[in-house]
Structures are given as C-alpha cells and as structure tokens.
Coordinates of N, CA and C in Angstrom, one line a residue:
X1055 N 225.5 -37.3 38.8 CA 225.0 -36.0 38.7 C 224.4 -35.5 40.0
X1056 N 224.8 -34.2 40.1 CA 224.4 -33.6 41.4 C 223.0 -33.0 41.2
X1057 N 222.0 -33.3 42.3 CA 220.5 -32.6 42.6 C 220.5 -31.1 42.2
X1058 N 221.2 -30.8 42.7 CA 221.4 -29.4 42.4 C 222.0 -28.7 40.8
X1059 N 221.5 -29.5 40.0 CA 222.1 -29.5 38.1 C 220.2 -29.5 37.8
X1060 N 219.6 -29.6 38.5 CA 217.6 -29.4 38.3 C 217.4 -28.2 38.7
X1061 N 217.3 -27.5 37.6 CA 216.6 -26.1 37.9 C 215.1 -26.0 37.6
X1062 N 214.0 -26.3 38.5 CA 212.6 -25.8 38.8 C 211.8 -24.5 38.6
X1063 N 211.6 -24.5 37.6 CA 210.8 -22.8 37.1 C 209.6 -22.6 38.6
X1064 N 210.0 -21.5 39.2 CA 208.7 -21.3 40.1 C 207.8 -20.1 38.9
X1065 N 207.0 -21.1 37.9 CA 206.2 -20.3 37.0 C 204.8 -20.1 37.7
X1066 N 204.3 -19.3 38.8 CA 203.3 -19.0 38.7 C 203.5 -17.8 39.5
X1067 N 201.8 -16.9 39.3 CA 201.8 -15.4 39.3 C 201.8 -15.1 40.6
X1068 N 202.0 -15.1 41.8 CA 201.7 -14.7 43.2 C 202.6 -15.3 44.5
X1069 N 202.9 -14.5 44.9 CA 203.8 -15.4 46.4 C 203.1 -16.2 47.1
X1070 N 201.9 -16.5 47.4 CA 201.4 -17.5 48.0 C 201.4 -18.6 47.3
X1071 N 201.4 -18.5 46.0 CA 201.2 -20.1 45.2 C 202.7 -20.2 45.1
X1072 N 203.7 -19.3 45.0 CA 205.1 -19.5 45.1 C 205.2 -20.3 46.3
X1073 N 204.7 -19.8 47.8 CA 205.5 -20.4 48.6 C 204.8 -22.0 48.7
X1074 N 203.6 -22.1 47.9 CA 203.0 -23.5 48.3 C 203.7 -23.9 47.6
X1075 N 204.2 -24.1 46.2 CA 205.1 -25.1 45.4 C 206.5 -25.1 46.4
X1076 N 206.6 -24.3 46.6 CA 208.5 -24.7 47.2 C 208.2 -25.5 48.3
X1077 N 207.0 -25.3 49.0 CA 206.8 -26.3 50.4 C 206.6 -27.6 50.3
X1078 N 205.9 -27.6 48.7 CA 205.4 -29.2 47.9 C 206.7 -29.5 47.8
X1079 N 207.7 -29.1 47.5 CA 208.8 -29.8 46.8 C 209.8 -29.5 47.6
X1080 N 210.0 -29.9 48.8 CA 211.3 -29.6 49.9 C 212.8 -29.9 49.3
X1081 N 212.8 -30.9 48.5 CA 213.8 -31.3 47.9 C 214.5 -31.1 47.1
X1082 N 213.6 -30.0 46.4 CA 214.5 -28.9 45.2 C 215.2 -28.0 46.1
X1083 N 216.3 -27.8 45.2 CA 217.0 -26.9 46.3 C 217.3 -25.6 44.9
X1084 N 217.2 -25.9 43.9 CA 217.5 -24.7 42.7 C 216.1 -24.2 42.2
X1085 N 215.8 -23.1 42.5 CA 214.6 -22.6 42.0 C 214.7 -21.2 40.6
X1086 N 213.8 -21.4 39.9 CA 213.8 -19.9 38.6 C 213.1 -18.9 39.4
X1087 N 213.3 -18.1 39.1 CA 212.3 -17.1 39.8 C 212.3 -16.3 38.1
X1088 N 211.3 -16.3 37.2 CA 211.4 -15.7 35.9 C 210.5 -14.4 36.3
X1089 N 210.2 -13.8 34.5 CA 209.6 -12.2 34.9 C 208.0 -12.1 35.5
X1090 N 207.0 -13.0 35.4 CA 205.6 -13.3 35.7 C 205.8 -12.6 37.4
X1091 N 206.2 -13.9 38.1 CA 206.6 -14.0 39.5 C 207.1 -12.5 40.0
X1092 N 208.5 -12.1 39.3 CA 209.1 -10.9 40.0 C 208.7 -9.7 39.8
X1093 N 207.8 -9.8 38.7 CA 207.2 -8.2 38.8 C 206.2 -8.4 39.6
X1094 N 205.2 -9.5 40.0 CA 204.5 -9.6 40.7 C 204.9 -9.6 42.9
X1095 N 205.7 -9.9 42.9 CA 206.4 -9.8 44.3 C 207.4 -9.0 44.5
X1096 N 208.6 -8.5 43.2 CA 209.2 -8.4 43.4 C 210.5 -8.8 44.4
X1097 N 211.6 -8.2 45.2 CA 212.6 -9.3 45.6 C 212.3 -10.3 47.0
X1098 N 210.9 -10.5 47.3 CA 210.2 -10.8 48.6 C 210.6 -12.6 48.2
X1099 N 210.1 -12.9 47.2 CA 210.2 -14.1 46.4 C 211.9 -14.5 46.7
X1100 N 212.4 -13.7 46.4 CA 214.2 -14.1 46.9 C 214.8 -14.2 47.9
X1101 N 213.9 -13.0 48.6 CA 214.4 -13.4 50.4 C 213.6 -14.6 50.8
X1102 N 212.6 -15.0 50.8 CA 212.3 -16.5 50.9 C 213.0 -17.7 50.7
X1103 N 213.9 -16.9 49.3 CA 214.1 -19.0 49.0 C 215.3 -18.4 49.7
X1104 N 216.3 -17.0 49.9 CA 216.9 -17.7 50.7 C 217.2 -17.9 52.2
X1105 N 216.2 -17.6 52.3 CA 216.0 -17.9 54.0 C 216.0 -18.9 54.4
X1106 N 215.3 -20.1 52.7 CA 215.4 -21.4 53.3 C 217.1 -22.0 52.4
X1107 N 217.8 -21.4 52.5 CA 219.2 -21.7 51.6 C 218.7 -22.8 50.3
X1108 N 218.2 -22.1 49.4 CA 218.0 -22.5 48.1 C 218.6 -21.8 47.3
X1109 N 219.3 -22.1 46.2 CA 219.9 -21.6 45.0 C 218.8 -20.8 43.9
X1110 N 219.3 -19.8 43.6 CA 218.7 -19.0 42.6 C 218.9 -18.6 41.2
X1111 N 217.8 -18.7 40.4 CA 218.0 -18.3 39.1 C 217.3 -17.3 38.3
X1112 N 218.2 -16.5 38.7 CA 217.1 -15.0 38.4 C 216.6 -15.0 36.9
X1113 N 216.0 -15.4 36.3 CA 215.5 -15.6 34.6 C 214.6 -14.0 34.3
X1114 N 215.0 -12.7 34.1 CA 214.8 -12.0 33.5 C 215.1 -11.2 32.8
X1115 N 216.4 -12.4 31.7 CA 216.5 -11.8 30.6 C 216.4 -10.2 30.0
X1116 N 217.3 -10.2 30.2 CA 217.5 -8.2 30.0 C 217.4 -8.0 28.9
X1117 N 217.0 -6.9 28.0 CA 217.5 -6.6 26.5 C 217.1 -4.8 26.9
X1118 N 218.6 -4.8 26.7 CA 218.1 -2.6 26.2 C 219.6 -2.6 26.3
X1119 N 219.8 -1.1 26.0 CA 221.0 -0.6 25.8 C 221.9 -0.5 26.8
X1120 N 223.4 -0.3 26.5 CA 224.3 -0.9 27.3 C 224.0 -0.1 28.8
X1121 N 223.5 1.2 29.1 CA 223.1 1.9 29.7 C 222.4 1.1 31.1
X1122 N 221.3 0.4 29.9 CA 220.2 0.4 31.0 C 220.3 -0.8 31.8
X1123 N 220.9 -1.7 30.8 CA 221.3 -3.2 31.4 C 222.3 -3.5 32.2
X1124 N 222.9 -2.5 32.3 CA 224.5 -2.4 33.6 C 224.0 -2.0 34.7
X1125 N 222.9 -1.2 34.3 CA 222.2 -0.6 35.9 C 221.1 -1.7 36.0
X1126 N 220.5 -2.7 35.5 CA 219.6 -3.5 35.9 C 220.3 -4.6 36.7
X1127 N 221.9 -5.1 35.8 CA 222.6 -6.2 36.4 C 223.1 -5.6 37.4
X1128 N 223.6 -4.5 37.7 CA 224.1 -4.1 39.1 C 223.7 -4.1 40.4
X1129 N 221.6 -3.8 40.1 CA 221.1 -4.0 41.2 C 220.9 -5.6 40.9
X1130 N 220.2 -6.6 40.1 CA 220.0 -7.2 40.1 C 221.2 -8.2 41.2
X1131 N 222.3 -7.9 41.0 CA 223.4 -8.9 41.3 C 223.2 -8.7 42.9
X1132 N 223.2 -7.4 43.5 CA 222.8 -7.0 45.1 C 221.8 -8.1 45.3
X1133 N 221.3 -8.8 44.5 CA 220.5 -10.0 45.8 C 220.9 -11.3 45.9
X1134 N 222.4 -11.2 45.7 CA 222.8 -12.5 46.1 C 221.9 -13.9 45.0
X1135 N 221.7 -14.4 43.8 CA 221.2 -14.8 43.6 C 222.4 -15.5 42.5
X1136 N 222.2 -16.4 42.2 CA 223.2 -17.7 41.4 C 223.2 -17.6 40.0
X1137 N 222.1 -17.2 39.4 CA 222.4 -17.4 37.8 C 221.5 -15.9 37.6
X1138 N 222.2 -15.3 36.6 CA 221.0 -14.4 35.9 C 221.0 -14.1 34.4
X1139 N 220.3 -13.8 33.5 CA 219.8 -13.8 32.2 C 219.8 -12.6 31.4
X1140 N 221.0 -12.5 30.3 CA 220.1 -11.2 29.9 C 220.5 -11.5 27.7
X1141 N 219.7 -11.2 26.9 CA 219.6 -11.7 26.0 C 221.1 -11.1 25.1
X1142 N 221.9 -12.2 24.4 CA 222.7 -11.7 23.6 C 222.9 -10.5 22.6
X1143 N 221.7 -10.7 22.4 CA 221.1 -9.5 20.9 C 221.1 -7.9 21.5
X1144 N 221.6 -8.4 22.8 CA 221.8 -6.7 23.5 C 223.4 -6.6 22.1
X1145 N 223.7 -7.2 22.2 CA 225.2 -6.7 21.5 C 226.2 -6.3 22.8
X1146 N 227.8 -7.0 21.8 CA 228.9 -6.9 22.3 C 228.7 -6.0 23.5
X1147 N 228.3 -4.5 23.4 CA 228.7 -3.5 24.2 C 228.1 -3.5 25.4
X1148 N 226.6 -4.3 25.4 CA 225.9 -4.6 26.6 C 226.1 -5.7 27.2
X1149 N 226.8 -6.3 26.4 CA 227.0 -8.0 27.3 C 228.1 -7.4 28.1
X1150 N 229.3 -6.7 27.8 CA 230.3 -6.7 28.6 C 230.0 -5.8 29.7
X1151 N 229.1 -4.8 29.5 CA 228.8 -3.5 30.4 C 228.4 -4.4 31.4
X1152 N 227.4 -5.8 31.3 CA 226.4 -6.1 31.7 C 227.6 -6.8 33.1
X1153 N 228.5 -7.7 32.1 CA 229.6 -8.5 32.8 C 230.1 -8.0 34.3
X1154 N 230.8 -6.3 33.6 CA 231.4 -5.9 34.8 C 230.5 -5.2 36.0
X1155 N 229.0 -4.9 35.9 CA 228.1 -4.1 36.4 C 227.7 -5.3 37.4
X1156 N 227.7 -6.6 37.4 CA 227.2 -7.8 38.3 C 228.4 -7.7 39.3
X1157 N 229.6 -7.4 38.5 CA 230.9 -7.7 39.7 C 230.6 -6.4 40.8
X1158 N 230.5 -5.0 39.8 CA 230.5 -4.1 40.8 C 229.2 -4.2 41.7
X1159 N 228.4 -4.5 41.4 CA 227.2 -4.7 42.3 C 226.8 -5.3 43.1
X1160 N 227.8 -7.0 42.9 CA 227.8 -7.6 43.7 C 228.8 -7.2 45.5
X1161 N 229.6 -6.5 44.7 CA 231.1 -6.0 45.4 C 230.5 -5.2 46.3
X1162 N 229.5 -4.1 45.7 CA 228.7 -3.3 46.8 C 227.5 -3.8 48.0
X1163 N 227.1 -4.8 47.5 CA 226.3 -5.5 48.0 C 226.8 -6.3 49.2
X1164 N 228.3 -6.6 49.1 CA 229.0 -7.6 49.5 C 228.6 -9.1 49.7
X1165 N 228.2 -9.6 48.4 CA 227.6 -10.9 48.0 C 228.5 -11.6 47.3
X1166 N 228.2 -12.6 46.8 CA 229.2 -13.1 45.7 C 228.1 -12.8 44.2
X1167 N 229.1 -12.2 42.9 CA 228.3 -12.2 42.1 C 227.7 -13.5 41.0
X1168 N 226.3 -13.3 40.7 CA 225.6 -14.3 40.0 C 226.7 -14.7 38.5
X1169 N 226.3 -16.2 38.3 CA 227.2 -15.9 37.3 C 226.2 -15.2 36.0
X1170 N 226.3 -14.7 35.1 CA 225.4 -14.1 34.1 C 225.9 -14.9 32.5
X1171 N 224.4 -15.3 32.5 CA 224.0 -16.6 31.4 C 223.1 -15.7 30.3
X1172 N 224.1 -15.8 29.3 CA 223.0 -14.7 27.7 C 221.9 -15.8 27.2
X1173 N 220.8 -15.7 26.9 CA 220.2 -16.3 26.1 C 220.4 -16.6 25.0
X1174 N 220.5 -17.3 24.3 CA 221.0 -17.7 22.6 C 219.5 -17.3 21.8
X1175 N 218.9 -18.1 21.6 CA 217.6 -18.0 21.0 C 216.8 -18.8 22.0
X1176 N 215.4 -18.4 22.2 CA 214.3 -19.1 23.1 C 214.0 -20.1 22.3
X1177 N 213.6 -21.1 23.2 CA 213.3 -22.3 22.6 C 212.1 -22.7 22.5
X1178 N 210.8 -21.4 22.3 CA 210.2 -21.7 22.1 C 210.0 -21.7 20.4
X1179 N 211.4 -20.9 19.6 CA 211.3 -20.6 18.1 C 211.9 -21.9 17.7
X1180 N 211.6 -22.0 16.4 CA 211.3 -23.1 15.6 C 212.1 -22.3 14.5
X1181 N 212.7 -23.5 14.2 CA 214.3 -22.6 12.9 C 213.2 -22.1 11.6
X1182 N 212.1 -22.3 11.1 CA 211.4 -22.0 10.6 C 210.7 -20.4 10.9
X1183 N 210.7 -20.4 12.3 CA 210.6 -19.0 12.8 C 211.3 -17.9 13.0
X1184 N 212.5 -19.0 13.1 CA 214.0 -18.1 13.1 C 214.1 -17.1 11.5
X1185 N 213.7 -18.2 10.6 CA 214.3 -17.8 9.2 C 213.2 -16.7 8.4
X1186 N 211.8 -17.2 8.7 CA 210.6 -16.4 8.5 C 209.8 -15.4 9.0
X1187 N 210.2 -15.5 10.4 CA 209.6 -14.5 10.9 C 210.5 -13.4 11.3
X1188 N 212.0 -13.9 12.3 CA 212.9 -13.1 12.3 C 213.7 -12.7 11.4
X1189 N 213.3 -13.1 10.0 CA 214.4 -13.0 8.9 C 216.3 -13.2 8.7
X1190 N 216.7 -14.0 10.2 CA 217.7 -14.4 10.1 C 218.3 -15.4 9.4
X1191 N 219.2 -15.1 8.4 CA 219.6 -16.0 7.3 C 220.8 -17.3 7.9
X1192 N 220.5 -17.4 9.0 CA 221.7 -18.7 9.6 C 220.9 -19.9 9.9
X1193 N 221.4 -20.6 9.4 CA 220.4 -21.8 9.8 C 220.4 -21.9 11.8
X1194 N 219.6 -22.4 12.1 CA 219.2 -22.1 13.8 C 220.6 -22.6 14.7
X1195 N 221.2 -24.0 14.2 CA 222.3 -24.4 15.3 C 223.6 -23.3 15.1
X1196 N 223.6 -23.1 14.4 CA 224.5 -21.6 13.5 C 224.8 -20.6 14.2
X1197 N 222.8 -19.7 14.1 CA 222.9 -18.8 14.9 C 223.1 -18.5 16.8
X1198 N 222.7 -20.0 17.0 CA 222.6 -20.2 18.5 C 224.3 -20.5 19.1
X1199 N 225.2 -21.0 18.0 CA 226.7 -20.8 18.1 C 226.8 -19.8 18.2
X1200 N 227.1 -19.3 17.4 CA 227.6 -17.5 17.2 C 227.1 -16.7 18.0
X1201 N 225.7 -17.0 19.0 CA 225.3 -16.0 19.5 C 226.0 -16.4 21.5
X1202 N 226.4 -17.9 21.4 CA 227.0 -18.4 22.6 C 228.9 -17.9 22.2
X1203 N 228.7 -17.9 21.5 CA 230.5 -17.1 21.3 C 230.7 -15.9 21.3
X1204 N 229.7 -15.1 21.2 CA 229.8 -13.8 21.1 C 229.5 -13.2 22.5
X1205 N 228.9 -14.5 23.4 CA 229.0 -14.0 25.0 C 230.0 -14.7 25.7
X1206 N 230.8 -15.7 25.1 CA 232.0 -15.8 25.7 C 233.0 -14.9 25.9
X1207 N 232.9 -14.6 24.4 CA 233.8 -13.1 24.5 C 233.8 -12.1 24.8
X1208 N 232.7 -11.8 25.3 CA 232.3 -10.8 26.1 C 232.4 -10.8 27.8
X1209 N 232.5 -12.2 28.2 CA 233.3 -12.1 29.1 C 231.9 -12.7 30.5
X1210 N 231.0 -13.3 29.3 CA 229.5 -13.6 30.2 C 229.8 -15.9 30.6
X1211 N 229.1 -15.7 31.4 CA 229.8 -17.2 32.5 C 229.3 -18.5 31.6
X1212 N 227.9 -18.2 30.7 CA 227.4 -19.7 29.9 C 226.6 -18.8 28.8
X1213 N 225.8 -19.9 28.7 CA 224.4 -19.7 28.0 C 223.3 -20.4 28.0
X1214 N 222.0 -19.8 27.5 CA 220.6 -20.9 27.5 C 220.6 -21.0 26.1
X1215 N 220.4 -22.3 25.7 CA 220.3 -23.2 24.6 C 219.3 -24.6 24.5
X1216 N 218.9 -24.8 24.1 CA 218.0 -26.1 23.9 C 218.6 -27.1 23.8
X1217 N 218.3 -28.2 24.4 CA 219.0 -29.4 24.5 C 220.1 -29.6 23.1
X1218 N 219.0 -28.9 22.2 CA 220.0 -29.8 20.3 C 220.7 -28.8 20.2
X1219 N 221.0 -27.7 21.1 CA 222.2 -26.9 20.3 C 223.3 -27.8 21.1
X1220 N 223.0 -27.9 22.4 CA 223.9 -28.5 23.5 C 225.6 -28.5 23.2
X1221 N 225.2 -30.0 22.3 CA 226.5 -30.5 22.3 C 227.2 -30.0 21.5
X1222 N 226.6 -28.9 20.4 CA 227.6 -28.3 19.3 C 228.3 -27.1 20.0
X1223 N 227.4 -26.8 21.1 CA 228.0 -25.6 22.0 C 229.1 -26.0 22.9
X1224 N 229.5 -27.1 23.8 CA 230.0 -27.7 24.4 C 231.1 -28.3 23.5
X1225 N 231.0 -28.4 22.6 CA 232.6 -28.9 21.5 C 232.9 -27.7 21.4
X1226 N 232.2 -26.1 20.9 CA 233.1 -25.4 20.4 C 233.4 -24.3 21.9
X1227 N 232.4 -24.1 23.2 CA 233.2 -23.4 23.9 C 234.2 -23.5 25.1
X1228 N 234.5 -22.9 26.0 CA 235.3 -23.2 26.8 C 234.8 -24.2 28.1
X1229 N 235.8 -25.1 28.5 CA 235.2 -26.2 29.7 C 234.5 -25.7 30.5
X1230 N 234.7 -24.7 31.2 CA 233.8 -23.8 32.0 C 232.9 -22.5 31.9
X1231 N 232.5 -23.0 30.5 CA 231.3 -22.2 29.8 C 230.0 -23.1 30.5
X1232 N 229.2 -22.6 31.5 CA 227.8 -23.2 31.9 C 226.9 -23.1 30.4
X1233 N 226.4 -24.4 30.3 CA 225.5 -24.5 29.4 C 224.1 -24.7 30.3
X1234 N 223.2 -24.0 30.3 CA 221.7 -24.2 30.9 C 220.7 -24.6 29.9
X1235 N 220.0 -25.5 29.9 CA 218.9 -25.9 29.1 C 217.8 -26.1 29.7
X1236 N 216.7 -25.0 29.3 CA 215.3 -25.4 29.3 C 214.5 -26.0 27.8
X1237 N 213.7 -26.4 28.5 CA 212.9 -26.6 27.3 C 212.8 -28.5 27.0
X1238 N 213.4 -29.1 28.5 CA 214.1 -30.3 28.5 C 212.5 -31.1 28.7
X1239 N 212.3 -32.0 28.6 CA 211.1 -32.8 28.6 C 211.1 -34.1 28.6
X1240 N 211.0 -34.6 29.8 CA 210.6 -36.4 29.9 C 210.1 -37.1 28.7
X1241 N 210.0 -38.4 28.3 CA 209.4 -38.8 27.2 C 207.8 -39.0 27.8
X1242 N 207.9 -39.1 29.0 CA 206.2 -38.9 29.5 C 205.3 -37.9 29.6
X1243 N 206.2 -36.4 29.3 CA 205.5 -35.5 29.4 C 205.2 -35.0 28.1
X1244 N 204.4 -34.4 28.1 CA 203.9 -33.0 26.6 C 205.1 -31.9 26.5
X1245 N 205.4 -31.8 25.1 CA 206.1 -30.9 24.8 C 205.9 -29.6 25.1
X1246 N 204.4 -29.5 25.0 CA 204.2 -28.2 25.2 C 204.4 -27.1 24.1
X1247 N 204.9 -25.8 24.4 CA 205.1 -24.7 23.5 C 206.4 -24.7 23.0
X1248 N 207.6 -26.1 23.6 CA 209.1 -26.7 23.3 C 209.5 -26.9 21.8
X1249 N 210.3 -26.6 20.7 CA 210.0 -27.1 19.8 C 211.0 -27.6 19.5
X1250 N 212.2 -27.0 20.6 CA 213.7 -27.8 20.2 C 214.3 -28.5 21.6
X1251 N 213.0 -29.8 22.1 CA 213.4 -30.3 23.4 C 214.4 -31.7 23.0
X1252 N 214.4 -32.3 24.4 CA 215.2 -33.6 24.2 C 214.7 -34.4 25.6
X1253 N 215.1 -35.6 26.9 CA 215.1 -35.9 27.4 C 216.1 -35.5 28.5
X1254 N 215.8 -35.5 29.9 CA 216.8 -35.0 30.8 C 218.0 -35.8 30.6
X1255 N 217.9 -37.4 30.1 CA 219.6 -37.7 30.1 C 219.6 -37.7 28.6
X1256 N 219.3 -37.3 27.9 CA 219.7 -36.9 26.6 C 220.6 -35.8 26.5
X1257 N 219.8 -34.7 27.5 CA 220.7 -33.3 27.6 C 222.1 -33.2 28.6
X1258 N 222.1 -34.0 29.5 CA 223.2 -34.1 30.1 C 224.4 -35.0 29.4
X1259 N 223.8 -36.0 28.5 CA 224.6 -37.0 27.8 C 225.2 -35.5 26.8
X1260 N 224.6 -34.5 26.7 CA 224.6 -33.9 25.6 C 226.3 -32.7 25.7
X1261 N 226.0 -32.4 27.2 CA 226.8 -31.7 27.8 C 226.3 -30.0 28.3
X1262 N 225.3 -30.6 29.0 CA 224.4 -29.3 29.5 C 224.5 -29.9 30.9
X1263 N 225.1 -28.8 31.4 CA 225.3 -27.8 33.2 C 224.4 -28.0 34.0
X1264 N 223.3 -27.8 33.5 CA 222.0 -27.4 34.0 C 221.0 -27.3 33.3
X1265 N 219.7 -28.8 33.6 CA 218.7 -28.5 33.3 C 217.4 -27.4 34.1
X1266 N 216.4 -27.0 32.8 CA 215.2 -26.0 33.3 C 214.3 -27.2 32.9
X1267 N 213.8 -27.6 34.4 CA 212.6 -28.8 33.7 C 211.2 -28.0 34.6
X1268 N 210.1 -27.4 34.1 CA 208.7 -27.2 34.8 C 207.7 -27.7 34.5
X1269 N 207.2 -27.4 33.8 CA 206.1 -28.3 34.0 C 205.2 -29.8 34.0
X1270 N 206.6 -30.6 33.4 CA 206.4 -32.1 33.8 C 206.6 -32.6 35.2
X1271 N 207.0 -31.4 36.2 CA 207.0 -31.3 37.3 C 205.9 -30.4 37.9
X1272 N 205.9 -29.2 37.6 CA 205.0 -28.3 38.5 C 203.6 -28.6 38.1
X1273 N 203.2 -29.0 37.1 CA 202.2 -29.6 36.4 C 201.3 -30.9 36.4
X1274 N 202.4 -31.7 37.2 CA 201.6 -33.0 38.0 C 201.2 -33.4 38.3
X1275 N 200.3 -33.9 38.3 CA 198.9 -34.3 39.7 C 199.7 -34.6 41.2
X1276 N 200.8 -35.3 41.0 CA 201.7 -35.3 41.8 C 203.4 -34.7 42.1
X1277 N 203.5 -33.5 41.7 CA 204.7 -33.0 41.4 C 205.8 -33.6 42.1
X1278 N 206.0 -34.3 43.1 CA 207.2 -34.2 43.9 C 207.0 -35.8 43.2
X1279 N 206.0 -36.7 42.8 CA 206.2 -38.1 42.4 C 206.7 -37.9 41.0
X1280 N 206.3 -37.2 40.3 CA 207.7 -36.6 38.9 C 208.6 -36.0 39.1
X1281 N 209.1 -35.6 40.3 CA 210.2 -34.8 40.6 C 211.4 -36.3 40.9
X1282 N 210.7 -37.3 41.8 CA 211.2 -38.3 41.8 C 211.8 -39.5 40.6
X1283 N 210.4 -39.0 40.0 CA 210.6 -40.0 38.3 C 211.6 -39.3 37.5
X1284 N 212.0 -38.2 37.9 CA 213.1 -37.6 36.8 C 214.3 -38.0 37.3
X1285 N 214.1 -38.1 38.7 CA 215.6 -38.1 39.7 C 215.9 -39.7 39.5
X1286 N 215.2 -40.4 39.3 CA 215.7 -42.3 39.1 C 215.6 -42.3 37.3
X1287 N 215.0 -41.6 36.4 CA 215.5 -41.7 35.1 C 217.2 -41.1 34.8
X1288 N 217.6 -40.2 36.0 CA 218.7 -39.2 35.9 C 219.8 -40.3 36.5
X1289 N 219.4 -41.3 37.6 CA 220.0 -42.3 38.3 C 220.6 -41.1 39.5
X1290 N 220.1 -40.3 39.9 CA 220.7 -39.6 40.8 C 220.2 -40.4 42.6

C-alpha cells in the first residue's frame, strides 16, 4: 500500500493552525481541506499545500440543484485539486451536471480535473438514524449501495462510504470505482462521533481506495508518532 492511500483531514478553523499541522506532519502528502477550514481561508489553504506538491481533497460536499452545483464544481475544479465531494441526494440530474461541469472547468482552468466522489450516507448516522430520523425504509448497507450506483451512473469517479459498506460496494461496482472511507479508526483510538468504523487494515482488506483517518492522528499528543503507528500497523 501506497503512503499516499492516507487521507489527513486538515480539521481545524484558521490558516495558521493549518499550516502548523502540515509542518508537524511533513510526511503526509494527502491532505482534506473540508467546509470549517475553506470558508474560513478560502482557496489560500490550496495554494499552500500546493506549493508544497501535496495532494488534495476538496471535502465540501455539494447539495443544491443541478444549477447551482455545476457552477460550484466548475469553479471548484479551477484549483487543481484531486478528489472533490458533492452529496448523491442531489439526484441523477445534479450528479451528472456536476460530472461534466468539473471537466469543463477543469479544461478552462487548464488543470487536470478532480476526480468527483458522491457521498453515500455520512458516517456519522447510525442505521437507526437512517430509518428514524430520516425515515428511509432501506436498511443502511442497502441504501449506501443504491446511493453508490446511482453515482456510478451518473458518470461520478467513487464514493465515501464507511468501512462496513466497503466491501459490499467493491463486489457490486466497477474496478475503478474509488472507494474513500472516513470514519476509519485504530483499535487504540476513540470512536468518537464514528458509528460505522473499522480498523485501517480492516478497510483496506475491505477494498477501500482511500482511507480518511483524523483525529487518531491530528489528535495526538504526538501526531506524527501515530501517523507512524498507523503506517507499521498498514506495514507500509
């Protein structure tokens, strides 16, 4: 497994604590940049990491109408950035608007475009929450299929799923469907707000692309000494 399969949430609110964590951790080379961070810096955060040639993961999950999300991925894609997010429940008409509006944007930009990753369900919900609160009648591994097939065919590059959808996703989509998983957790660390986690070689045994691991790393007394303990449990 390649170093570069660790995707690092830069979760905190300000470009100075941004650039102190990337400086702590020289050896990440894949960074999140989620919505906290980017409303707060905006694309300043991007020209940084790539100044220092780090990989990017734009994590701000789009949801609005096909309208508004073709013009968000269009510009969004102009920053040259590696993965980007926008939620399935936009529907068929937005995933694909969203598909071709990254190419054209990227095209204008003259970048290469991000690949664009739908979110399935956040993994902070609990199939309990899925069925009670959101009132969806599918049981959770169900809906997180159907919601990763319905951006396949749409023409979108993966999806985010939780380690336990993983491998039901990975049997039923295409070999080169990216699967991303956050929500992944060491057996040494706290779950946290996680409710459908697993272990980093759990998730890769599982057939996930790319792990999102933060805060058993950014959270450490020693971050770059659990950045290390993940990378010899990974055998990398």
């Amino acid at each position: 497994m390649n170093v570069d399969k660790i995707i690092v949430p830069l979760d905190v609110p300000d470009l100075d604590s941004a650039i102190a964590l990337v400086d702590e951790l020289p050896q990440v080379t894949f960074w999140k940049v989620g919505l906290e961070l980017f409303t707060s810096t905006g694309p300043k955060i991007l020209d940084i990491l790539k100044s220092q040639e780090k990989r990017i993961f734009l994590d701000l999950k789009f949801h609005d109408i096909p309208n508004t999300v073709a013009g968000a991925c269009r510009a969004a894609a102009s920053y040259g950035v590696d993965l980007l997010t926008i939620h399935t429940t936009c529907g068929k008409d937005a995933l694909k608007a969203a598909a071709e509006a990254v190419q054209i944007g990227a095209e204008k930009a003259g970048t290469k475009p991000p690949k664009l990753i739908a979110i399935t369900l956040l993994t902070s919900i609990s199939a309990r929450q899925l069925a009670f609160d959101l009132k969806i009648p599918l049981e959770l591994p169900e809906f997180a299929l159907e919601m990763a097939l319905l951006a396949q065919e749409s023409g979108l590059n993966g999806a985010v799923c939780s380690p336990q959808e993983v491998q039901q996703l990975r049997a039923s989509c295409e070999k080169d469907f990216l699967l991303v998983c956050p929500g992944v957790r060491p057996t040494w660390a706290e779950k946290g707000d996680q409710k459908r986690s697993l272990t980093p070689s759990q998730a890769i045994t599982a057939g996930a692309d790319y792990l999102v691991i933060g805060r058993p790393i950014t959270a450490a007394a020693v971050p770059e000494l659990a950045w290390n303990q993940i990378l010899e449990e990974l055998k990398i």
